[in-house]
Coordinates of C-alpha atoms in Angstrom, one line a residue:
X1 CA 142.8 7.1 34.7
X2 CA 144.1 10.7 34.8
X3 CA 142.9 12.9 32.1
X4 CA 145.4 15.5 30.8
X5 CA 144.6 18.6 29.0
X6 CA 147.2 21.0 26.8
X7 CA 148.3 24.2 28.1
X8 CA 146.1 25.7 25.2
X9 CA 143.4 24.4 25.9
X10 CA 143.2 24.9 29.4
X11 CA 141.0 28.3 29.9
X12 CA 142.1 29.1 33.7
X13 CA 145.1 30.5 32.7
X14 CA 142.9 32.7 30.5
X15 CA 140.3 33.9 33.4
X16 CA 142.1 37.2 34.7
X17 CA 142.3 38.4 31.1
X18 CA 138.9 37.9 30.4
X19 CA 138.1 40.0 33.6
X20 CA 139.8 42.7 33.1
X21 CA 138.7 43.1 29.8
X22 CA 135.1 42.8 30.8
X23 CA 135.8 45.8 33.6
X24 CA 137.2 48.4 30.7
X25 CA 134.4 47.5 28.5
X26 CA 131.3 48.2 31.0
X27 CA 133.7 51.5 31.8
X28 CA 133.7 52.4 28.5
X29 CA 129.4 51.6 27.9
X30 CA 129.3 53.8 31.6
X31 CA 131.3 56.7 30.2
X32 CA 129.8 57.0 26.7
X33 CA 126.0 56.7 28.3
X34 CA 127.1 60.2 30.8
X35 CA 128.3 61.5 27.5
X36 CA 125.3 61.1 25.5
X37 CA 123.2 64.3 24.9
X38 CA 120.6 64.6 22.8
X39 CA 119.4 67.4 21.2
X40 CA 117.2 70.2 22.7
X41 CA 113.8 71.4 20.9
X42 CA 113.4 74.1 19.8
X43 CA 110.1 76.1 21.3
X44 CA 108.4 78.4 19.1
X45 CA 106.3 80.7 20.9
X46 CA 105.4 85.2 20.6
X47 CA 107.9 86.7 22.8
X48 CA 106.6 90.5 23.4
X49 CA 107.9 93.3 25.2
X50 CA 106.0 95.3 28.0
X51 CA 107.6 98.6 26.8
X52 CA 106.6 98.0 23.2
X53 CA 102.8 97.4 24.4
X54 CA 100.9 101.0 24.0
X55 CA 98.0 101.0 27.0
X56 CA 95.5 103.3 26.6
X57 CA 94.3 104.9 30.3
X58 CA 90.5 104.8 30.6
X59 CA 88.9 108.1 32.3
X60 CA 85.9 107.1 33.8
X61 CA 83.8 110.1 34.4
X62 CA 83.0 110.9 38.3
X63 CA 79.4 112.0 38.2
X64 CA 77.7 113.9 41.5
X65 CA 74.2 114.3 42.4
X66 CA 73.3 117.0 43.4
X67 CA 70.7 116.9 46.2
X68 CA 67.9 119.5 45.8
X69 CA 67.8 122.4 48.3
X70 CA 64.6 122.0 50.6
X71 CA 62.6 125.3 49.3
X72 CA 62.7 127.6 52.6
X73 CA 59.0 129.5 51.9
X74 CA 57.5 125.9 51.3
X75 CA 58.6 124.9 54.9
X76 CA 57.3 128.3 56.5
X77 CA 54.1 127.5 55.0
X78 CA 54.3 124.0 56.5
X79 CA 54.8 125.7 59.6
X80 CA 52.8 127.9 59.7
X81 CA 49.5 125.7 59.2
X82 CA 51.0 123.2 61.9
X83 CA 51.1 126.0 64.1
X84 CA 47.3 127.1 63.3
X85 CA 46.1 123.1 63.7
X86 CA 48.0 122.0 66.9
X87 CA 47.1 125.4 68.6
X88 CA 50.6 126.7 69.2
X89 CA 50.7 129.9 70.8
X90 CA 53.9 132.9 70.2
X91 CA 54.6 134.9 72.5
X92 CA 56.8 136.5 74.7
X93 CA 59.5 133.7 75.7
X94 CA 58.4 131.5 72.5
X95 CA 60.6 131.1 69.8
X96 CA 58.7 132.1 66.3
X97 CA 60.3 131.3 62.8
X98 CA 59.6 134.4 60.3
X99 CA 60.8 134.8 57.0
X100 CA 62.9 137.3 55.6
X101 CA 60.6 139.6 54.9
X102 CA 58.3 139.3 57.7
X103 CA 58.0 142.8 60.3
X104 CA 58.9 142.3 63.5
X105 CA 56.6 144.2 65.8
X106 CA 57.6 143.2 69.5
X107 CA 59.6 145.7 70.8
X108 CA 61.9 145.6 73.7
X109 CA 60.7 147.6 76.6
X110 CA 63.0 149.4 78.2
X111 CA 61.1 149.9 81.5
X112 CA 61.1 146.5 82.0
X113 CA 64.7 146.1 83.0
X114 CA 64.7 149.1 84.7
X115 CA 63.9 148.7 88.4
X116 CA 61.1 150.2 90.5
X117 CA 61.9 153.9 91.4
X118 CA 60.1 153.5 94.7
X119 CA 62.1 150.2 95.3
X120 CA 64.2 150.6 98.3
X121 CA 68.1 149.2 98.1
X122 CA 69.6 148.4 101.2
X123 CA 73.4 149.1 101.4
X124 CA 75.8 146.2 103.2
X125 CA 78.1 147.6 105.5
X126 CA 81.3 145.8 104.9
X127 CA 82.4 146.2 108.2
X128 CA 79.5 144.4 109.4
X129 CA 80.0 141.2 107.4
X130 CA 81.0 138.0 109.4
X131 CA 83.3 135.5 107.9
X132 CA 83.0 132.4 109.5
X133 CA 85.9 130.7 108.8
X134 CA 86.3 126.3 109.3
X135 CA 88.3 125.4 111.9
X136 CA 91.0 122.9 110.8
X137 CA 91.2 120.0 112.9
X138 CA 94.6 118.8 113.9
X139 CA 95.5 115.6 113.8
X140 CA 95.7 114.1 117.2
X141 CA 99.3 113.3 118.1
X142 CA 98.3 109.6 120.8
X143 CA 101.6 109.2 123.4
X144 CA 102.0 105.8 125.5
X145 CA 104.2 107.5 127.8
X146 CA 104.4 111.2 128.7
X147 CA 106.1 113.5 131.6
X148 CA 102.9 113.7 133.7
X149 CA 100.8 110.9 133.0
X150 CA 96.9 111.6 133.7
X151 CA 95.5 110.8 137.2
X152 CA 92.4 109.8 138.7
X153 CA 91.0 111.0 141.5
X154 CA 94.1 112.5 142.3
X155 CA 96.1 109.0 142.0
X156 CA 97.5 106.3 139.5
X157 CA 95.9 103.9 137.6
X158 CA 95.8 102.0 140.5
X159 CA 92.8 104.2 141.3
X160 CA 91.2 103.5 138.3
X161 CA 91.3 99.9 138.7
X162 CA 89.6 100.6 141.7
X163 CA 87.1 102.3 140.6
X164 CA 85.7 99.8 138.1
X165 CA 86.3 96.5 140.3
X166 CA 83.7 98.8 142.8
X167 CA 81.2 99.6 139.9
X168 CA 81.2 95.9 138.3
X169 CA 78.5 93.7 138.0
X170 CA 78.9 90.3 137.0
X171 CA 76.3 88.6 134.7
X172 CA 74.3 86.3 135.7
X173 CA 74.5 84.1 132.4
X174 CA 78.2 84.1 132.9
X175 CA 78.0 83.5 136.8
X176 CA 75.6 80.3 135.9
X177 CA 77.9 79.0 133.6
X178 CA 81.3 79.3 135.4
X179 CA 82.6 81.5 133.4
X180 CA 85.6 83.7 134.2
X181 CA 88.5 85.9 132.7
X182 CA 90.6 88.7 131.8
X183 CA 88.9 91.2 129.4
X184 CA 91.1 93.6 127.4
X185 CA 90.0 97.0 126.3
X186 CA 92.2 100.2 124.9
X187 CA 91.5 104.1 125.2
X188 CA 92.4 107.2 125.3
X189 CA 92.6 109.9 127.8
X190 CA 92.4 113.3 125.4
X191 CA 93.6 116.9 126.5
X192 CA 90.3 117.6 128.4
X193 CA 90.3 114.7 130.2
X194 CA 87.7 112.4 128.8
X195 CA 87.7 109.0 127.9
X196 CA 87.5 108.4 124.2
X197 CA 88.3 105.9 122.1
X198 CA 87.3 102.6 123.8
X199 CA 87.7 99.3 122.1
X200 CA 87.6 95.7 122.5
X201 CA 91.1 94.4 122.3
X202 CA 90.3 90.8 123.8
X203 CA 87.3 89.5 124.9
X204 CA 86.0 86.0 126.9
X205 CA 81.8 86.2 126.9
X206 CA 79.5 88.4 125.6
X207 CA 78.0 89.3 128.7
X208 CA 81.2 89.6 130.1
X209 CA 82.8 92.0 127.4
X210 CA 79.6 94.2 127.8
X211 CA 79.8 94.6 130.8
X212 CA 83.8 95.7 130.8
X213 CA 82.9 98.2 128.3
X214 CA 79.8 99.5 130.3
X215 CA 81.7 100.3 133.8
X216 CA 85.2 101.8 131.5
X217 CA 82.6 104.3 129.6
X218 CA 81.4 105.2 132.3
X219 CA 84.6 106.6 133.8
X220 CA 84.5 110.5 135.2
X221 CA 87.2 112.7 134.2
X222 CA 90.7 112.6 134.8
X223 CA 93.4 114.8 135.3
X224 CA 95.0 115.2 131.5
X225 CA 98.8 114.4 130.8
X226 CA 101.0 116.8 130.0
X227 CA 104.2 116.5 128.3
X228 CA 106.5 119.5 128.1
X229 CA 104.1 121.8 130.2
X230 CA 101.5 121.1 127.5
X231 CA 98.4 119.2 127.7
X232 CA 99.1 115.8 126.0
X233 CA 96.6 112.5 124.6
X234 CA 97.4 109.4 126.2
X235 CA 96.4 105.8 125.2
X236 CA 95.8 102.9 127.8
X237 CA 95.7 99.3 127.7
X238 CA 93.8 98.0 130.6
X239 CA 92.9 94.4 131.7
X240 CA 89.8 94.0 133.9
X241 CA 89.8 90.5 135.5
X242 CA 86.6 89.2 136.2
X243 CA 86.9 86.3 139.1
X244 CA 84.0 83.8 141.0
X245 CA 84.7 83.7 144.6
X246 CA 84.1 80.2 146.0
X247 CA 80.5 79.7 147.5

């Protein structure tokens, strides 16, 4: 059986009305809760003004002491009997405090900065005086290659190498052990002639480096380079090979 209900009392019809009248009244609770204020209270309190406030300025009072003056004749006493107990002796050369009023009876004597009348003064020729004056050394200015190179015995460097393959003697702790090589040493052939300056540029034994160094040292003099007509230093580089013939 189908049940059938009156337009009026059917509520669907009703439901959008009923929304929309819900939605303007929580509008209307919304806006009237912002718009309540209530009402501020009132603070009582002492409002006072800094320019109405009188401030009185406190001098404090700056007070000094004044420290008592050590009384001078009090101290000369003191001084006095110190230097009558400990023994200390014035005299010439020793520093004595006096008062004011004290005499002074030490005199300078003028005869003692005079000189001796029978003193004898001996008078300095200035003519005689020697001035020795320091030599300045000049820095010595090395070449590697000048227009007369130095000589040896009259020759080259070939003669050189001569002379110390001829004056070498091997070692016998590098002969027992085999060991041979080239030994490289550096000098200097000055404007005199002499051999300065040896180093060790490049060594192979101990023995055998001595040795090198021994027989070069013990070079004569040579014949000095010259370069432009004037005596000139030159620096060498020179190998000495030391070599075990075959037994």
């Amino acid at each position: 059986m189908i049940s059938k209900k009156t337009n009026r009392a059917n509520l669907e019809s009703w439901r959008i009305i009923f929304l929309q009248v819900g939605f303007i009244a929580s509008l209307l609770i919304c806006l009237g809760l912002f718009n309540w204020s209530t009402p501020a209270r009132e603070t009582k309190g002492v409002m006072m003004r800094i320019s109405d406030m009188e401030f009185e300025e406190e001098v404090i009072p700056v007070t000094r002491q004044e420290r008592d003056r050590p009384d001078m004749n009090a101290i000369m006493i003191k001084r006095e009997e110190l230097s009558k107990t400990q023994g200390v002796q014035t005299g010439p050369g020793i520093l004595r405090i006096v008062g004011d009023e004290a005499d002074i009876t030490d005199e300078l004597q003028v005869g003692d900065l005079e000189g001796d009348q029978n003193t004898e003064v001996a008078l300095i020729n200035p003519n005689n005086v020697v001035i020795f004056e320091e030599e300045e050394e000049e820095a010595e200015e090395i070449f590697f290659l000048v227009e007369d190179m130095p000589k040896f015995n009259g020759g080259d460097l070939s003669e050189f190498q001569k002379y110390v393959q001829s004056n070498l003697v091997y070692p016998d702790d590098a002969k027992d052990n085999d060991i041979s090589g080239v030994v490289l040493v550096k000098f200097v052939i000055n404007k005199k002639g002499e051999l300065t300056r040896l180093e060790l540029v490049r060594g192979v034994h101990p023995g055998l480096d001595k040795e090198a160094l021994r027989v070069v040292s013990s070079s004569p003099k040579w014949t000095p380079g010259k370069q432009r007509g004037m005596p000139a230093s030159v620096a060498y580089t020179f190998p000495i090979r030391f070599v075990l013939q075959d037994k």
